[in-house]
């Protein structure tokens, strides 16, 4: 199976730089397209097996470089163009395309960036630790595909990491921490006492394409969304610059203050209660400040690797007073923190995130984070960008888009449907709806006065599509 499954599905490719190449096929050119894709699949495409073997080698030798990663995904229209209608993945949601599911997602496709408003057939991802190598490989692919495909967008992305190696997104929060796990070494490497187990069945991720003799071939559905992040507005509204404000400058914070467990003001706490984690990744349901030196050893928090071993079992009530029901990570993965839902059912809606930050400010040296700094990002560098042309290339894999991504985005983040409709409130990070009923307690973990929260729309959808990442076997047989 691993010799035919593409890389980046079971495990993040982990490269620093990536080019996401979006194409539309040219009418009448399906034969040269199929010929090129077959050749590409046999010579360049990275398999899951190669990725796993390379990551083993890297663990034993830190200098080992597995080289570039290449993946290829098709939109429903791509299958039609290649005359593979009979083998098109059968999900109606996938076949409908993202733009036609906009009633549920609350998207406005007419306002998306123009490169994403038309038909997208093909997505090729090229990633490498070296920026120049990734760019060269991308350029080669663009020129080789020109006879049969129009390049709609070459979307660059790059990781952002703090000095201690924690991956972050543009608002400055640790990201990519909590993920379903499919591989024995990752599963067995989880922290103890393992309050929360990320072990997940492969059938949440993989879709069987074919069985030939004893060989089984698998692919996976890929959701892509380009999400712009208005960093400066978010930071102002979050209130974490309140202390630095000169007395003449008005406080622009939209989030109310929240006192920590000792009754002290903590300017980082309201933001943490909106996301569900502090910027360094510490889960806010576990504690009311991000400093971990007064923790008992059992808490097992490591600043270099934010913990994922927690649940919400002692944070349940009419209002969750430590990590609110409307916190982004609690909505996206309620764990066992929804008193009205069956935790095993909630687990069926998990997605495997493979996103990457982007920074489109190529021509603006005053704003752009230079490549040499992407592995040692500070808060000041993020704020300097002001949130113009930066954000997240959100990507996730799953075995069923309707039952995974669309439940999370369409219902849990911005709808009124379970889990826990009467308690939760919309997601302050990704909801495209508005709502005024959310509150934060005046003190973390303490019942009493609550204050209203009106904090949303710092993320804007720029465009996206639903893809399927087929097996190498499928591509070689075009
Ligand atoms: C710009 C947009 C977004 C930002 C800034 C953002 C930020 C974050 C952060 C900081 C975390 C916590 C760290 C972690 O556990 O990895 C997180 C977790 C998560 N996010 Fe997002 N996110 C965004 C978009 C989305 C979207 C569109 C979805 C799905 C519809 C999503 C689903 C999740 C999930 C499933 C988790 C893990 C929750 C858990 O298992 O505890 N995110 N996100």
Short mmCIF file of C-alpha atoms and ligand atoms in Angstrom, two decimals:
data_model
loop_
_atom_site.label_atom_id
_atom_site.label_comp_id
_atom_site.label_asym_id
_atom_site.label_seq_id
_atom_site.Cartn_x
_atom_site.Cartn_y
_atom_site.Cartn_z
CA UNK A 1 0.00 0.00 0.00
CA UNK A 2 2.75 2.42 0.95
CA UNK A 3 4.51 2.05 -2.40
CA UNK A 4 1.49 3.56 -4.12
CA UNK A 5 0.02 5.96 -1.53
CA UNK A 6 1.29 9.53 -2.03
CA UNK A 7 3.45 11.33 0.54
CA UNK A 8 2.04 14.02 2.90
CA UNK A 9 -1.15 12.03 3.63
CA UNK A 10 -0.04 9.80 6.49
CA UNK A 11 2.57 12.27 7.69
CA UNK A 12 3.26 15.99 7.04
CA UNK A 13 6.03 16.49 4.47
CA UNK A 14 7.80 18.75 6.95
CA UNK A 15 9.69 20.80 4.33
CA UNK A 16 10.32 24.52 4.98
CA UNK A 17 9.19 25.82 1.56
CA UNK A 18 6.42 24.67 -0.75
CA UNK A 19 4.95 25.74 -4.08
CA UNK A 20 1.29 24.91 -4.63
CA UNK A 21 0.72 24.92 -8.38
CA UNK A 22 -2.91 25.26 -9.47
CA UNK A 23 -3.71 24.45 -13.10
CA UNK A 24 -6.60 24.33 -15.51
CA UNK A 25 -6.24 21.77 -18.31
CA UNK A 26 -6.43 23.02 -21.91
CA UNK A 27 -9.35 21.63 -23.91
CA UNK A 28 -8.36 18.91 -26.36
CA UNK A 29 -5.02 18.20 -24.68
CA UNK A 30 -5.95 15.22 -22.54
CA UNK A 31 -3.54 12.83 -24.28
CA UNK A 32 -0.35 14.85 -23.71
CA UNK A 33 -1.60 15.59 -20.19
CA UNK A 34 -2.03 11.88 -19.40
CA UNK A 35 1.36 11.06 -20.90
CA UNK A 36 3.12 13.70 -18.83
CA UNK A 37 1.32 12.73 -15.60
CA UNK A 38 2.27 9.05 -16.09
CA UNK A 39 5.91 10.00 -16.53
CA UNK A 40 5.77 12.38 -13.57
CA UNK A 41 4.20 9.67 -11.40
CA UNK A 42 6.84 7.12 -12.26
CA UNK A 43 9.86 9.42 -11.91
CA UNK A 44 9.06 12.29 -9.49
CA UNK A 45 5.98 11.64 -7.37
CA UNK A 46 6.90 10.91 -3.73
CA UNK A 47 5.33 7.85 -2.16
CA UNK A 48 4.43 7.38 1.48
CA UNK A 49 7.04 4.64 1.65
CA UNK A 50 9.87 6.92 0.53
CA UNK A 51 8.72 9.63 2.92
CA UNK A 52 8.68 7.21 5.86
CA UNK A 53 12.04 5.66 5.00
CA UNK A 54 13.56 9.13 4.63
CA UNK A 55 12.20 10.26 7.96
CA UNK A 56 13.77 7.19 9.63
CA UNK A 57 17.12 8.07 8.06
CA UNK A 58 16.70 11.66 9.23
CA UNK A 59 16.10 10.52 12.80
CA UNK A 60 19.45 8.70 12.80
CA UNK A 61 21.29 11.48 10.90
CA UNK A 62 20.09 15.07 11.40
CA UNK A 63 21.96 16.17 8.26
CA UNK A 64 20.19 13.71 6.01
CA UNK A 65 18.07 15.56 3.46
CA UNK A 66 15.37 13.51 1.75
CA UNK A 67 15.24 16.05 -1.10
CA UNK A 68 12.10 17.52 -2.61
CA UNK A 69 8.61 16.12 -2.13
CA UNK A 70 6.14 16.01 -5.03
CA UNK A 71 2.42 15.30 -4.78
CA UNK A 72 -0.35 15.49 -7.39
CA UNK A 73 -4.08 15.91 -6.75
CA UNK A 74 -7.07 16.18 -9.08
CA UNK A 75 -10.31 18.11 -8.75
CA UNK A 76 -13.49 16.41 -10.00
CA UNK A 77 -13.18 18.30 -13.32
CA UNK A 78 -9.65 16.90 -13.68
CA UNK A 79 -11.02 13.34 -13.72
CA UNK A 80 -13.54 14.32 -16.39
CA UNK A 81 -10.82 15.91 -18.53
CA UNK A 82 -8.63 12.78 -18.30
CA UNK A 83 -11.61 10.63 -19.34
CA UNK A 84 -11.62 8.90 -15.98
CA UNK A 85 -15.22 9.57 -15.13
CA UNK A 86 -15.72 5.92 -14.26
CA UNK A 87 -12.93 6.06 -11.67
CA UNK A 88 -13.85 9.47 -10.24
CA UNK A 89 -14.14 9.30 -6.43
CA UNK A 90 -17.84 8.99 -5.75
CA UNK A 91 -18.34 11.62 -3.04
CA UNK A 92 -21.10 13.99 -4.18
CA UNK A 93 -19.55 16.76 -2.08
CA UNK A 94 -16.25 16.38 -3.93
CA UNK A 95 -18.01 16.26 -7.29
CA UNK A 96 -20.02 19.38 -6.43
CA UNK A 97 -16.78 21.35 -5.87
CA UNK A 98 -16.22 23.73 -2.98
CA UNK A 99 -17.84 26.75 -4.62
CA UNK A 100 -21.15 24.93 -4.98
CA UNK A 101 -21.21 24.13 -1.26
CA UNK A 102 -20.99 27.80 -0.34
CA UNK A 103 -24.46 27.93 1.25
CA UNK A 104 -23.21 25.61 3.96
CA UNK A 105 -19.70 27.05 4.22
CA UNK A 106 -20.96 30.67 4.06
CA UNK A 107 -18.41 31.34 1.32
CA UNK A 108 -18.77 34.10 -1.27
CA UNK A 109 -16.90 32.64 -4.27
CA UNK A 110 -17.46 35.80 -6.32
CA UNK A 111 -15.26 37.71 -3.88
CA UNK A 112 -12.39 35.19 -3.96
CA UNK A 113 -9.06 36.04 -5.58
CA UNK A 114 -9.58 35.80 -9.32
CA UNK A 115 -7.20 32.85 -9.79
CA UNK A 116 -9.49 30.71 -7.63
CA UNK A 117 -12.84 31.84 -9.05
CA UNK A 118 -12.69 29.75 -12.22
CA UNK A 119 -12.23 26.04 -12.79
CA UNK A 120 -9.23 24.39 -11.11
CA UNK A 121 -8.42 20.88 -12.35
CA UNK A 122 -5.03 20.01 -10.94
CA UNK A 123 -2.85 20.78 -7.91
CA UNK A 124 0.82 19.85 -7.78
CA UNK A 125 2.73 20.49 -4.57
CA UNK A 126 6.53 20.78 -4.64
CA UNK A 127 8.28 21.17 -1.30
CA UNK A 128 11.88 21.35 -0.19
CA UNK A 129 13.92 22.62 2.75
CA UNK A 130 15.82 24.84 0.35
CA UNK A 131 13.86 27.72 -1.16
CA UNK A 132 15.87 27.83 -4.41
CA UNK A 133 15.46 24.08 -5.00
CA UNK A 134 11.70 24.28 -4.43
CA UNK A 135 11.45 27.25 -6.84
CA UNK A 136 13.58 25.53 -9.53
CA UNK A 137 11.54 22.34 -9.36
CA UNK A 138 8.30 24.36 -9.54
CA UNK A 139 9.56 26.31 -12.59
CA UNK A 140 10.43 23.08 -14.39
CA UNK A 141 6.97 21.66 -13.77
CA UNK A 142 5.34 24.89 -14.97
CA UNK A 143 7.24 24.84 -18.26
CA UNK A 144 6.73 21.09 -18.83
CA UNK A 145 2.97 21.33 -18.29
CA UNK A 146 2.49 24.48 -20.42
CA UNK A 147 1.45 22.55 -23.59
CA UNK A 148 -1.61 21.08 -21.86
CA UNK A 149 -2.34 23.17 -18.74
CA UNK A 150 -2.69 26.85 -17.84
CA UNK A 151 -1.01 27.84 -14.57
CA UNK A 152 -3.65 29.67 -12.52
CA UNK A 153 -1.54 30.31 -9.45
CA UNK A 154 1.89 29.46 -8.10
CA UNK A 155 1.13 29.81 -4.39
CA UNK A 156 4.20 29.78 -2.23
CA UNK A 157 4.03 28.76 1.41
CA UNK A 158 6.65 28.44 4.12
CA UNK A 159 6.74 27.15 7.66
CA UNK A 160 7.12 29.61 10.53
CA UNK A 161 8.89 28.36 13.64
CA UNK A 162 9.87 29.89 16.95
CA UNK A 163 13.45 29.67 18.18
CA UNK A 164 12.60 26.50 20.14
CA UNK A 165 11.32 24.83 16.96
CA UNK A 166 7.56 25.09 17.54
CA UNK A 167 5.60 25.65 14.30
CA UNK A 168 3.30 28.69 14.48
CA UNK A 169 0.70 30.45 12.34
CA UNK A 170 0.60 34.20 11.62
CA UNK A 171 -1.38 35.20 14.74
CA UNK A 172 1.59 33.78 16.65
CA UNK A 173 0.04 30.62 18.11
CA UNK A 174 1.63 27.16 18.03
CA UNK A 175 -0.08 25.24 15.23
CA UNK A 176 -0.13 21.68 13.93
CA UNK A 177 0.06 20.27 17.45
CA UNK A 178 -3.00 18.06 17.70
CA UNK A 179 -3.30 15.56 14.85
CA UNK A 180 -4.82 12.13 14.38
CA UNK A 181 -2.02 9.55 14.45
CA UNK A 182 -1.82 6.52 12.19
CA UNK A 183 1.76 5.28 12.59
CA UNK A 184 2.86 2.98 15.40
CA UNK A 185 6.00 4.96 16.25
CA UNK A 186 4.02 8.20 16.65
CA UNK A 187 1.23 6.50 18.59
CA UNK A 188 3.66 4.82 20.98
CA UNK A 189 5.62 8.03 21.39
CA UNK A 190 2.63 9.91 22.85
CA UNK A 191 2.92 11.35 26.34
CA UNK A 192 1.79 9.54 29.46
CA UNK A 193 -0.59 9.18 31.26
CA UNK A 194 -2.34 9.48 27.92
CA UNK A 195 -5.50 11.22 29.00
CA UNK A 196 -6.15 11.82 25.30
CA UNK A 197 -5.10 9.25 22.70
CA UNK A 198 -4.63 10.46 19.09
CA UNK A 199 -4.51 6.94 17.69
CA UNK A 200 -6.96 6.97 14.78
CA UNK A 201 -8.20 4.34 12.36
CA UNK A 202 -6.86 4.61 8.83
CA UNK A 203 -10.41 4.49 7.54
CA UNK A 204 -10.83 8.10 8.76
CA UNK A 205 -8.13 9.06 6.25
CA UNK A 206 -7.91 6.68 3.32
CA UNK A 207 -10.27 5.83 0.50
CA UNK A 208 -9.84 2.50 -1.27
CA UNK A 209 -9.51 3.03 -5.02
CA UNK A 210 -8.86 -0.39 -6.34
CA UNK A 211 -7.76 -3.92 -5.62
CA UNK A 212 -5.62 -5.70 -8.18
CA UNK A 213 -4.65 -9.25 -7.21
CA UNK A 214 -3.54 -8.89 -3.62
CA UNK A 215 -2.58 -5.22 -3.96
CA UNK A 216 -4.82 -2.53 -2.55
CA UNK A 217 -4.56 1.08 -3.71
CA UNK A 218 -5.61 4.10 -1.70
CA UNK A 219 -6.01 7.85 -2.01
CA UNK A 220 -7.49 10.60 0.17
CA UNK A 221 -9.69 13.68 -0.19
CA UNK A 222 -7.81 16.98 0.14
CA UNK A 223 -9.48 20.28 1.09
CA UNK A 224 -7.61 23.48 0.21
CA UNK A 225 -8.54 26.97 1.46
CA UNK A 226 -6.44 30.11 1.24
CA UNK A 227 -7.23 32.06 4.41
CA UNK A 228 -5.99 35.63 4.80
CA UNK A 229 -5.16 36.63 8.39
CA UNK A 230 -5.47 40.27 9.48
CA UNK A 231 -2.70 40.04 12.06
CA UNK A 232 -2.53 43.64 13.27
CA UNK A 233 -6.30 43.94 13.76
CA UNK A 234 -6.34 40.55 15.52
CA UNK A 235 -3.51 41.52 17.87
CA UNK A 236 -5.09 44.90 18.68
CA UNK A 237 -8.47 43.33 19.30
CA UNK A 238 -6.94 40.53 21.35
CA UNK A 239 -5.59 43.11 23.78
CA UNK A 240 -2.16 41.61 24.29
CA UNK A 241 -0.51 44.98 23.57
CA UNK A 242 -2.51 46.75 26.32
CA UNK A 243 0.47 47.03 28.65
CA UNK A 244 2.60 48.65 25.96
CA UNK A 245 0.01 51.31 25.08
CA UNK A 246 0.98 54.93 25.80
CA UNK A 247 -1.71 56.54 27.95
CA UNK A 248 -2.74 58.74 25.01
CA UNK A 249 -3.61 55.80 22.77
CA UNK A 250 -7.08 54.29 23.12
CA UNK A 251 -7.39 50.65 24.06
CA UNK A 252 -8.64 48.93 20.89
CA UNK A 253 -9.12 45.56 22.54
CA UNK A 254 -12.38 43.78 21.82
CA UNK A 255 -11.72 40.95 24.24
CA UNK A 256 -12.57 41.58 27.89
CA UNK A 257 -9.86 41.13 30.52
CA UNK A 258 -9.74 37.78 32.32
CA UNK A 259 -8.00 37.19 35.66
CA UNK A 260 -5.88 34.09 36.11
CA UNK A 261 -6.40 31.48 38.84
CA UNK A 262 -4.53 33.68 41.36
CA UNK A 263 -6.68 36.72 40.59
CA UNK A 264 -4.01 38.57 38.57
CA UNK A 265 -4.55 40.21 35.20
CA UNK A 266 -2.99 38.15 32.41
CA UNK A 267 -3.05 39.90 29.05
CA UNK A 268 -2.38 36.65 27.18
CA UNK A 269 -5.31 34.84 28.77
CA UNK A 270 -8.31 36.20 26.77
CA UNK A 271 -6.62 35.30 23.46
CA UNK A 272 -5.75 31.86 24.81
CA UNK A 273 -9.41 31.32 25.75
CA UNK A 274 -10.46 32.23 22.20
CA UNK A 275 -7.99 29.82 20.58
CA UNK A 276 -7.92 27.19 23.34
CA UNK A 277 -4.14 27.32 23.77
CA UNK A 278 -1.62 29.99 24.75
CA UNK A 279 0.74 31.16 22.04
CA UNK A 280 3.37 28.64 23.17
CA UNK A 281 0.80 25.84 22.82
CA UNK A 282 -0.08 25.32 26.50
CA UNK A 283 -3.75 24.21 26.60
CA UNK A 284 -5.80 26.83 28.48
CA UNK A 285 -8.05 24.19 29.99
CA UNK A 286 -5.01 22.95 31.99
CA UNK A 287 -3.82 26.29 33.40
CA UNK A 288 -4.38 30.03 33.35
CA UNK A 289 -0.88 31.12 32.36
CA UNK A 290 1.63 29.86 29.87
CA UNK A 291 4.57 29.56 32.26
CA UNK A 292 5.08 25.99 33.24
CA UNK A 293 7.70 26.02 35.98
CA UNK A 294 5.23 25.60 38.85
CA UNK A 295 3.62 22.50 37.36
CA UNK A 296 3.67 19.08 38.96
CA UNK A 297 5.82 16.61 36.95
CA UNK A 298 2.72 14.66 35.93
CA UNK A 299 1.56 17.61 33.81
CA UNK A 300 4.41 16.72 31.49
CA UNK A 301 4.46 20.04 29.63
CA UNK A 302 7.43 20.67 27.43
CA UNK A 303 7.88 24.19 26.01
CA UNK A 304 9.62 22.72 22.96
CA UNK A 305 6.76 20.39 22.19
CA UNK A 306 3.34 21.59 23.34
CA UNK A 307 1.36 18.86 25.03
CA UNK A 308 -1.67 17.26 23.46
CA UNK A 309 -2.41 15.04 26.44
CA UNK A 310 -5.49 16.69 27.87
CA UNK A 311 -9.24 16.61 27.70
CA UNK A 312 -12.11 18.76 28.96
CA UNK A 313 -13.55 16.38 31.56
CA UNK A 314 -13.16 18.82 34.46
CA UNK A 315 -14.22 21.84 32.39
CA UNK A 316 -17.87 21.03 31.76
CA UNK A 317 -20.87 22.95 32.97
CA UNK A 318 -23.34 25.47 31.78
CA UNK A 319 -20.36 27.62 30.88
CA UNK A 320 -16.95 26.03 30.43
CA UNK A 321 -14.93 28.41 32.61
CA UNK A 322 -11.39 27.44 31.60
CA UNK A 323 -11.55 26.67 27.88
CA UNK A 324 -14.90 28.03 26.62
CA UNK A 325 -17.07 25.83 24.41
CA UNK A 326 -16.55 28.41 21.65
CA UNK A 327 -12.72 28.21 21.73
CA UNK A 328 -11.38 27.23 18.29
CA UNK A 329 -9.74 23.96 19.35
CA UNK A 330 -12.67 22.90 21.51
CA UNK A 331 -15.13 23.36 18.66
CA UNK A 332 -12.81 21.64 16.18
CA UNK A 333 -12.15 18.66 18.46
CA UNK A 334 -14.47 18.55 21.48
CA UNK A 335 -12.62 15.44 22.79
CA UNK A 336 -14.88 14.32 25.67
CA UNK A 337 -15.94 17.85 26.56
CA UNK A 338 -19.41 17.83 25.14
CA UNK A 339 -21.82 16.62 27.79
CA UNK A 340 -24.51 15.95 25.21
CA UNK A 341 -22.54 14.02 22.61
CA UNK A 342 -21.00 10.58 22.40
CA UNK A 343 -17.16 11.03 22.31
CA UNK A 344 -16.73 8.10 19.92
CA UNK A 345 -19.10 9.77 17.47
CA UNK A 346 -17.23 13.08 17.78
CA UNK A 347 -14.03 11.24 16.84
CA UNK A 348 -15.45 10.28 13.45
CA UNK A 349 -15.26 13.93 12.32
CA UNK A 350 -11.50 14.37 12.66
CA UNK A 351 -9.39 15.89 9.90
CA UNK A 352 -5.66 15.45 9.25
CA UNK A 353 -4.29 18.96 8.81
CA UNK A 354 -1.46 19.63 6.34
CA UNK A 355 -1.61 23.43 6.15
CA UNK A 356 1.21 25.92 5.85
CA UNK A 357 1.47 29.70 6.40
CA UNK A 358 1.91 31.97 3.39
CA UNK A 359 3.37 35.44 2.92
CA UNK A 360 2.67 37.02 -0.48
CA UNK A 361 4.68 40.22 0.17
CA UNK A 362 7.45 39.31 -2.27
CA UNK A 363 8.07 42.90 -3.38
CA UNK A 364 7.85 44.55 0.00
CA UNK A 365 11.07 44.05 1.92
CA UNK A 366 9.78 46.27 4.77
CA UNK A 367 7.00 43.85 5.51
CA UNK A 368 8.11 40.45 4.32
CA UNK A 369 9.72 38.04 6.78
CA UNK A 370 13.08 37.17 5.20
CA UNK A 371 13.63 33.46 4.50
CA UNK A 372 16.55 33.31 6.91
CA UNK A 373 14.21 34.22 9.78
CA UNK A 374 11.38 31.76 9.22
CA UNK A 375 12.91 29.31 11.70
CA UNK A 376 13.32 31.91 14.48
CA UNK A 377 10.16 34.02 14.38
CA UNK A 378 9.36 36.58 17.08
CA UNK A 379 6.05 38.31 17.85
CA UNK A 380 7.47 41.64 16.60
CA UNK A 381 8.19 40.16 13.18
CA UNK A 382 4.60 38.94 12.92
CA UNK A 383 3.15 42.31 13.93
CA UNK A 384 5.39 44.15 11.46
CA UNK A 385 3.59 42.36 8.65
CA UNK A 386 0.35 44.11 9.59
CA UNK A 387 -1.62 41.20 8.18
CA UNK A 388 -1.56 42.32 4.59
CA UNK A 389 -1.19 39.38 2.20
CA UNK A 390 -0.36 36.83 4.88
CA UNK A 391 -2.30 33.90 6.20
CA UNK A 392 -2.75 30.17 6.18
CA UNK A 393 -2.90 27.75 3.26
CA UNK A 394 -5.33 25.52 5.09
CA UNK A 395 -5.20 21.95 3.84
CA UNK A 396 -6.62 18.79 5.33
CA UNK A 397 -6.98 15.15 4.38
CA UNK A 398 -9.94 12.92 5.21
CA UNK A 399 -11.88 9.95 3.90
CA UNK A 400 -15.12 11.93 3.60
CA UNK A 401 -15.30 15.72 3.12
CA UNK A 402 -18.98 15.98 4.05
CA UNK A 403 -18.45 14.13 7.32
CA UNK A 404 -15.17 15.80 8.29
CA UNK A 405 -14.18 19.28 6.99
CA UNK A 406 -17.76 20.35 6.21
CA UNK A 407 -19.04 19.32 9.64
CA UNK A 408 -16.25 21.33 11.28
CA UNK A 409 -16.45 24.45 9.13
CA UNK A 410 -20.14 24.46 8.19
CA UNK A 411 -21.77 23.25 11.39
CA UNK A 412 -19.48 23.34 14.40
CA UNK A 413 -17.57 26.56 13.66
CA UNK A 414 -20.40 28.69 12.36
CA UNK A 415 -23.68 26.83 12.55
CA UNK A 416 -26.13 26.11 15.29
CA UNK A 417 -25.86 22.39 15.08
CA UNK A 418 -24.19 19.99 17.55
CA UNK A 419 -21.98 19.61 19.37
CA UNK A 420 -23.74 21.44 22.11
CA UNK A 421 -25.55 24.08 20.13
CA UNK A 422 -27.07 25.77 23.13
CA UNK A 423 -23.74 26.12 24.92
CA UNK A 424 -21.17 26.76 22.30
CA UNK A 425 -21.21 29.93 20.16
CA UNK A 426 -19.41 30.42 16.86
CA UNK A 427 -15.67 30.03 16.29
CA UNK A 428 -13.88 33.37 16.69
CA UNK A 429 -11.07 32.35 14.33
CA UNK A 430 -12.69 30.76 11.28
CA UNK A 431 -16.41 31.47 11.42
CA UNK A 432 -17.78 33.53 8.54
CA UNK A 433 -20.99 34.10 10.54
CA UNK A 434 -21.51 36.72 13.27
CA UNK A 435 -23.01 36.19 16.68
CA UNK A 436 -23.15 38.12 19.93
CA UNK A 437 -23.89 35.49 22.53
CA UNK A 438 -20.33 34.46 23.39
CA UNK A 439 -18.88 35.37 26.78
CA UNK A 440 -15.69 34.98 28.81
CA UNK A 441 -15.70 34.67 32.61
CA UNK A 442 -14.17 37.51 34.59
CA UNK A 443 -11.84 35.01 36.25
CA UNK A 444 -10.52 31.78 34.73
CA UNK A 445 -12.22 28.73 36.24
CA UNK A 446 -14.44 30.79 38.56
CA UNK A 447 -18.20 30.98 38.37
CA UNK A 448 -19.49 34.55 38.58
CA UNK A 449 -19.61 37.57 36.36
CA UNK A 450 -19.10 37.07 32.62
CA UNK A 451 -18.31 39.62 29.92
CA UNK A 452 -19.46 39.63 26.28
CA UNK A 453 -17.12 38.79 23.41
CA UNK A 454 -17.49 40.26 19.96
CA UNK A 455 -14.45 39.02 18.15
CA UNK A 456 -14.54 37.57 14.63
CA UNK A 457 -13.79 38.10 10.94
CA UNK A 458 -10.01 38.44 11.25
CA UNK A 459 -9.71 35.59 8.73
CA UNK A 460 -10.94 36.06 5.15
CA UNK A 461 -11.47 33.29 2.65
CA UNK A 462 -9.57 33.92 -0.60
CA UNK A 463 -10.43 30.77 -2.52
CA UNK A 464 -10.22 27.03 -2.48
CA UNK A 465 -11.23 23.71 -3.94
CA UNK A 466 -11.84 20.06 -3.14
CA UNK A 467 -9.29 17.59 -4.52
CA UNK A 468 -8.54 13.89 -4.43
CA UNK A 469 -4.94 12.70 -4.09
CA UNK A 470 -4.97 9.38 -5.97
CA UNK A 471 -2.58 6.47 -5.74
CA UNK A 472 0.55 6.33 -7.90
CA UNK A 473 -0.98 3.21 -9.46
CA UNK A 474 -3.97 5.22 -10.72
CA UNK A 475 -1.74 7.90 -12.25
CA UNK A 476 0.60 5.37 -13.89
CA UNK A 477 -2.39 3.74 -15.57
CA UNK A 478 -3.83 6.87 -17.13
C1 LIG B 1 -6.36 31.08 9.57
C2 LIG B 1 -7.11 30.11 10.02
C3 LIG B 1 -6.77 29.24 11.20
C4 LIG B 1 -5.96 29.48 12.26
C5 LIG B 1 -5.18 30.76 12.57
C6 LIG B 1 -5.96 28.30 13.09
C7 LIG B 1 -5.25 28.16 14.27
C8 LIG B 1 -5.21 27.01 15.03
C9 LIG B 1 -4.42 26.85 16.23
C10 LIG B 1 -3.52 27.92 16.82
C11 LIG B 1 -4.64 25.59 16.70
C12 LIG B 1 -4.04 24.97 17.97
C13 LIG B 1 -2.82 24.16 17.75
C14 LIG B 1 -3.04 22.74 17.31
O1 LIG B 1 -3.63 21.93 18.02
O2 LIG B 1 -2.60 22.44 16.21
C15 LIG B 1 -5.57 24.95 15.80
C16 LIG B 1 -6.05 23.67 15.93
C17 LIG B 1 -6.98 23.11 15.10
N1 LIG B 1 -7.60 23.70 14.02
FE1 LIG B 1 -7.27 25.56 13.32
N2 LIG B 1 -6.78 27.36 12.52
C18 LIG B 1 -7.30 27.89 11.36
C19 LIG B 1 -8.16 27.28 10.48
C20 LIG B 1 -8.78 26.07 10.70
C21 LIG B 1 -9.81 25.50 9.85
C22 LIG B 1 -10.36 26.13 8.57
C23 LIG B 1 -10.14 24.30 10.41
C24 LIG B 1 -11.18 23.30 9.94
C25 LIG B 1 -12.34 23.63 9.43
C26 LIG B 1 -9.30 24.10 11.59
C27 LIG B 1 -9.30 23.00 12.39
C28 LIG B 1 -8.46 22.79 13.47
C29 LIG B 1 -8.39 21.54 14.20
C30 LIG B 1 -9.15 20.25 13.90
C31 LIG B 1 -7.46 21.74 15.23
C32 LIG B 1 -7.01 20.72 16.27
C33 LIG B 1 -7.92 20.75 17.51
C34 LIG B 1 -7.55 19.67 18.50
O3 LIG B 1 -7.43 18.52 18.07
O4 LIG B 1 -7.41 19.97 19.67
N3 LIG B 1 -8.50 25.21 11.74
N4 LIG B 1 -5.92 25.85 14.80
#
